[in-house]
PDB file of N, CA and C in Angstrom:
ATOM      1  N   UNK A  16     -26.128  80.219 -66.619  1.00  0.00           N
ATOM      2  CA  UNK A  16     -24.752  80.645 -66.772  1.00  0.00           C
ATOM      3  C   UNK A  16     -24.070  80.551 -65.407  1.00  0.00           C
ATOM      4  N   UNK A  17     -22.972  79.913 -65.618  1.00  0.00           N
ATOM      5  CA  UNK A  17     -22.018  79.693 -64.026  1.00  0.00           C
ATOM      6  C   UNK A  17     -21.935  81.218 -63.287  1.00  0.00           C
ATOM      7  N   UNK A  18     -21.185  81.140 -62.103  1.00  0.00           N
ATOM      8  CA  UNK A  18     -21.222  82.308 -61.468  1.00  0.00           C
ATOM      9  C   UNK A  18     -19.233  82.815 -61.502  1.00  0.00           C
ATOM     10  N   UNK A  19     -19.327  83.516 -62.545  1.00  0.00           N
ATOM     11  CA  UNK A  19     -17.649  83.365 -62.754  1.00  0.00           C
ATOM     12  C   UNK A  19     -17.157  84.656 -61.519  1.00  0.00           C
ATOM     13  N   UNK A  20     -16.377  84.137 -60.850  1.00  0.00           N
ATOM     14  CA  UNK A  20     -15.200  85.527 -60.520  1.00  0.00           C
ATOM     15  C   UNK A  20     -14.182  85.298 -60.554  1.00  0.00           C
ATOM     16  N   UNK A  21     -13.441  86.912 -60.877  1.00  0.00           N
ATOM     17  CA  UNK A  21     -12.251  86.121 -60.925  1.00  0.00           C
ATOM     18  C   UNK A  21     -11.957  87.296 -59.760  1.00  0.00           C
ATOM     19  N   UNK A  22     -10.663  86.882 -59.223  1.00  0.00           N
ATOM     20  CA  UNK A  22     -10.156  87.353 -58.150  1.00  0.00           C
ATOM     21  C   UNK A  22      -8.366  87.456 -58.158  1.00  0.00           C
ATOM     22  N   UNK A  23      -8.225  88.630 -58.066  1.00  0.00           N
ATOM     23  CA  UNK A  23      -6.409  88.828 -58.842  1.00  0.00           C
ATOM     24  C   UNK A  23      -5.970  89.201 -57.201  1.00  0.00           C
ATOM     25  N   UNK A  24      -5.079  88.453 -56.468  1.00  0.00           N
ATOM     26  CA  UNK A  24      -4.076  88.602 -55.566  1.00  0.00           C
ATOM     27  C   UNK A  24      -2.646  89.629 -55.731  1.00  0.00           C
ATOM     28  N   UNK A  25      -3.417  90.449 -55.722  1.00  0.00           N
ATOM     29  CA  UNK A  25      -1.808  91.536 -56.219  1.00  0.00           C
ATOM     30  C   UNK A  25      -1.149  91.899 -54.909  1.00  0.00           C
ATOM     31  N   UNK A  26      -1.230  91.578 -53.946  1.00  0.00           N
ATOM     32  CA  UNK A  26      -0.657  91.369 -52.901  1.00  0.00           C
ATOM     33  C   UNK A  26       0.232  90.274 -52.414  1.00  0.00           C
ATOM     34  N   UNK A  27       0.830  89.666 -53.683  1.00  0.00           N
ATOM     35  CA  UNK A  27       1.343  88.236 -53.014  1.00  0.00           C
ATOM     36  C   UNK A  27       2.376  87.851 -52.680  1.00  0.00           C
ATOM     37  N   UNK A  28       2.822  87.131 -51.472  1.00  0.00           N
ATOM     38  CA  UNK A  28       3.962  87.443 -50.674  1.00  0.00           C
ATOM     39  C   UNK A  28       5.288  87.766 -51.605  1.00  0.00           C
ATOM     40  N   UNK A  29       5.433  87.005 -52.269  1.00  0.00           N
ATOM     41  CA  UNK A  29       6.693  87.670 -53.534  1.00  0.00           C
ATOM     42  C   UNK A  29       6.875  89.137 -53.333  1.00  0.00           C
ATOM     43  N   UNK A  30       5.724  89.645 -53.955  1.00  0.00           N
ATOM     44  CA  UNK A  30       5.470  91.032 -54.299  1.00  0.00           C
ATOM     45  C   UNK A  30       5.707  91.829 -52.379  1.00  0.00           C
ATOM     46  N   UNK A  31       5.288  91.445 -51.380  1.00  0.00           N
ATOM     47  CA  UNK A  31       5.748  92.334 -50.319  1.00  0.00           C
ATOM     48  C   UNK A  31       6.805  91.470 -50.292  1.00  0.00           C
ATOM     49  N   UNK A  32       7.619  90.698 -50.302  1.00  0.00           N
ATOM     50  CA  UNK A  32       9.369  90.795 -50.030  1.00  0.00           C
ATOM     51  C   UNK A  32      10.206  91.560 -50.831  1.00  0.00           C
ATOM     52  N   UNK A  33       9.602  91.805 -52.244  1.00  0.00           N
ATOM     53  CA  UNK A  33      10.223  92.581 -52.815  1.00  0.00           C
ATOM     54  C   UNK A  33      10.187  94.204 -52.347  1.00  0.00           C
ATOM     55  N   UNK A  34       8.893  94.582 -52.232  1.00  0.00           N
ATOM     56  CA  UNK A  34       8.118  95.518 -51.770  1.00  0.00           C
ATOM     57  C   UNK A  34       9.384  96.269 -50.218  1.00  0.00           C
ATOM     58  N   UNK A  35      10.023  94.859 -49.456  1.00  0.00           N
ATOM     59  CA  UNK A  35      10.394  95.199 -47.920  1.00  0.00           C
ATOM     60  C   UNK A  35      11.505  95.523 -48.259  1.00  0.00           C
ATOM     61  N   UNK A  36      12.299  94.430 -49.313  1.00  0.00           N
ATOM     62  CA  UNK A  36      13.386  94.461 -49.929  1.00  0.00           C
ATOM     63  C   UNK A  36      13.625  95.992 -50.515  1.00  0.00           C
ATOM     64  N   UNK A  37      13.193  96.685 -51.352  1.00  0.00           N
ATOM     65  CA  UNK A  37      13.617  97.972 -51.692  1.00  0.00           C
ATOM     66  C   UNK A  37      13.534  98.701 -50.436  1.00  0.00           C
ATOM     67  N   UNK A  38      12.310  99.290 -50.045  1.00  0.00           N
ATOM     68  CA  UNK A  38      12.824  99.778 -48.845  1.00  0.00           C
ATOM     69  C   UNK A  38      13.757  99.706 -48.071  1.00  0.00           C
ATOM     70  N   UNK A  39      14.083  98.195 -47.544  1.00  0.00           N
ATOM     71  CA  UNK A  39      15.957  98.389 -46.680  1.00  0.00           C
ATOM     72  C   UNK A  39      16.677  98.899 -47.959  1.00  0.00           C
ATOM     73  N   UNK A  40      16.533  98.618 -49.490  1.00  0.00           N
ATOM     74  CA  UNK A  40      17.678  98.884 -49.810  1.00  0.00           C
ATOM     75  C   UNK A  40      17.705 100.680 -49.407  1.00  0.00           C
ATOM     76  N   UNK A  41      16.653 101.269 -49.845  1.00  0.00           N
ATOM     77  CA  UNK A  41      16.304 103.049 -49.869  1.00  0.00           C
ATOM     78  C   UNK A  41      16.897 103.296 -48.523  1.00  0.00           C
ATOM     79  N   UNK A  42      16.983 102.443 -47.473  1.00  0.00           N
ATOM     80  CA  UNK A  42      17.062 103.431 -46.370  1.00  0.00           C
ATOM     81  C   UNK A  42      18.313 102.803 -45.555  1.00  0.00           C
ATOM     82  N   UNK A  43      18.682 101.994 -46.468  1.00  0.00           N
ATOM     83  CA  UNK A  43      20.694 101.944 -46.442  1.00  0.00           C
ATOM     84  C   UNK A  43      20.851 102.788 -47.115  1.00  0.00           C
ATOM     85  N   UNK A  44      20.556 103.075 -48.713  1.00  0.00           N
ATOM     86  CA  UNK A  44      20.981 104.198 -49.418  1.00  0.00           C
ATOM     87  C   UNK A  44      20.928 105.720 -48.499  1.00  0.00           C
ATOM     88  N   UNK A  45      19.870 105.894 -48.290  1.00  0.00           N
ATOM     89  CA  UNK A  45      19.611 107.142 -47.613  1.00  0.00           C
ATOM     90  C   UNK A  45      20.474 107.740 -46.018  1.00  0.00           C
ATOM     91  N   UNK A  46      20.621 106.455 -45.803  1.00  0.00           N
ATOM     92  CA  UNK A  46      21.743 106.662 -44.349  1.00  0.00           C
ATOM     93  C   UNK A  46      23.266 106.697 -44.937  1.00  0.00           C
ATOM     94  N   UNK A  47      23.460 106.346 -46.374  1.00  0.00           N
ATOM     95  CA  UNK A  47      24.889 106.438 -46.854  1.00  0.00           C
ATOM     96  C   UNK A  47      25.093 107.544 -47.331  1.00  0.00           C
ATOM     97  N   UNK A  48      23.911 108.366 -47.944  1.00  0.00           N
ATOM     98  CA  UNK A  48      24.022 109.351 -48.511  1.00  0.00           C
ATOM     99  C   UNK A  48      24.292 110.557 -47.404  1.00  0.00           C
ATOM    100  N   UNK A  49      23.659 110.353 -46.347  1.00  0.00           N
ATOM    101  CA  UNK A  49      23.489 111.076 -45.185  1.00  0.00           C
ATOM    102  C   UNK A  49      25.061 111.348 -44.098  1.00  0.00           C
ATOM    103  N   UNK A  50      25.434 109.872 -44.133  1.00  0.00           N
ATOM    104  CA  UNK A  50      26.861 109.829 -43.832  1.00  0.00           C
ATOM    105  C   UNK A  50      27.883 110.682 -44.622  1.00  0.00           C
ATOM    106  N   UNK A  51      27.944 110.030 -46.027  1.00  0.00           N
ATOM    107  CA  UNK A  51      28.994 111.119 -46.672  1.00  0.00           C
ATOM    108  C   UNK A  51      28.817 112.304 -47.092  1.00  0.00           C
ATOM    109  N   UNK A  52      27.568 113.274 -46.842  1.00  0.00           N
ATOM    110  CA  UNK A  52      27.590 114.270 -46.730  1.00  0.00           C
ATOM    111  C   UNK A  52      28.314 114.704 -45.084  1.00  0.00           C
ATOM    112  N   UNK A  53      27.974 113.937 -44.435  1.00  0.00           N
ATOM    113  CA  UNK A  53      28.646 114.738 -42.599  1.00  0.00           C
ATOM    114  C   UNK A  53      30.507 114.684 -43.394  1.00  0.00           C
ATOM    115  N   UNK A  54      30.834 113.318 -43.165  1.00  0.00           N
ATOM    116  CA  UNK A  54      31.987 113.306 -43.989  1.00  0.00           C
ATOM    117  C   UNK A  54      32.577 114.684 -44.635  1.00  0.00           C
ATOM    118  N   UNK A  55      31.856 114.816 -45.548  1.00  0.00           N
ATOM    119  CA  UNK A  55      32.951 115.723 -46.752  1.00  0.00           C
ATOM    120  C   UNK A  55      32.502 116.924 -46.261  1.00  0.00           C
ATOM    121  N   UNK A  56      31.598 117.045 -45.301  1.00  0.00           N
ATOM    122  CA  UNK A  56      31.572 118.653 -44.858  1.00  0.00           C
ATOM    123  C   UNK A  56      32.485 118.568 -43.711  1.00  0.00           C
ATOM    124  N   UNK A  57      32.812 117.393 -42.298  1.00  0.00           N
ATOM    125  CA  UNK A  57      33.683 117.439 -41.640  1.00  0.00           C
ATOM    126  C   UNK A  57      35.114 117.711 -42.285  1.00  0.00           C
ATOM    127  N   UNK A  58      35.216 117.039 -43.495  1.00  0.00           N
ATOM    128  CA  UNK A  58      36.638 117.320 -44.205  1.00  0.00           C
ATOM    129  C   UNK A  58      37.157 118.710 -44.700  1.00  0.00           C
ATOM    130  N   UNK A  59      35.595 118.873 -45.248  1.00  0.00           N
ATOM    131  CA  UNK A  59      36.136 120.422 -45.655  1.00  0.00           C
ATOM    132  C   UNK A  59      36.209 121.440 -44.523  1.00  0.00           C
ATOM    133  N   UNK A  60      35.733 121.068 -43.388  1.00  0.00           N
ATOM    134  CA  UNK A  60      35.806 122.080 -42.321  1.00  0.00           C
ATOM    135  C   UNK A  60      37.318 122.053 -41.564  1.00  0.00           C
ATOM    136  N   UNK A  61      37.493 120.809 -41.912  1.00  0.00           N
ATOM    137  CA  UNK A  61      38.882 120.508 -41.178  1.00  0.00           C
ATOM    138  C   UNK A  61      40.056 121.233 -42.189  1.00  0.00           C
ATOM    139  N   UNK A  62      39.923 121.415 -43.747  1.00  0.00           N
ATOM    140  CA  UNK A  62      40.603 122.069 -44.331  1.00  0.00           C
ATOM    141  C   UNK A  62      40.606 123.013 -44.197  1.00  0.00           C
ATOM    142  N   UNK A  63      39.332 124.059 -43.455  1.00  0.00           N
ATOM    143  CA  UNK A  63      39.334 125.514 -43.781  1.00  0.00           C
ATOM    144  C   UNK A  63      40.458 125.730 -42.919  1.00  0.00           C
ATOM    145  N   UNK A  64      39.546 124.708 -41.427  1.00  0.00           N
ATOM    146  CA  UNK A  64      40.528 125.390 -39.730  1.00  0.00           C
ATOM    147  C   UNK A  64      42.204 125.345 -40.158  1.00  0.00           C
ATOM    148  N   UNK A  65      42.616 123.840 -40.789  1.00  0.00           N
ATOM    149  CA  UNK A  65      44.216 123.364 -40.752  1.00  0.00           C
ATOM    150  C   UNK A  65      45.046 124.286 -41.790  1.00  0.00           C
ATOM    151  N   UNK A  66      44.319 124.363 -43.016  1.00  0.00           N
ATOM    152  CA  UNK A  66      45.171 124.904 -44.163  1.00  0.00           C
ATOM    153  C   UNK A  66      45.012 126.441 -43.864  1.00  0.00           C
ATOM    154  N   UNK A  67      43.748 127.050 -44.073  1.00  0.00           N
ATOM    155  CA  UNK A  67      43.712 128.765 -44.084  1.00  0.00           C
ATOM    156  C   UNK A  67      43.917 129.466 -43.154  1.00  0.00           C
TER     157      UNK A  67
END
């Protein structure tokens, strides 16, 4: 009987560009999310000082 293996590449470059690809997208997301929170708390702070 032959000597079968099989051997599955689940590592394959496709799969880490996609893999790199989400990550920048997560950590653009995460620096946008991060931004418009400073944002809308600078805004609302600027409403308390100007308006009240």
């Amino acid at each position: 009987m032959a000597d079968h293996q099989d051997q599955y590449d689940f590592a394959s470059d496709e799969a880490k560009d996609m893999v790199a690809d989400r990550e920048r997208s997560w950590s653009s997301f995460t620096q946008a999310v991060v931004w418009g929170v400073g944002v809308t708390v600078a805004l609302l702070l600027a409403l308390l000082l100007f308006v009240a």
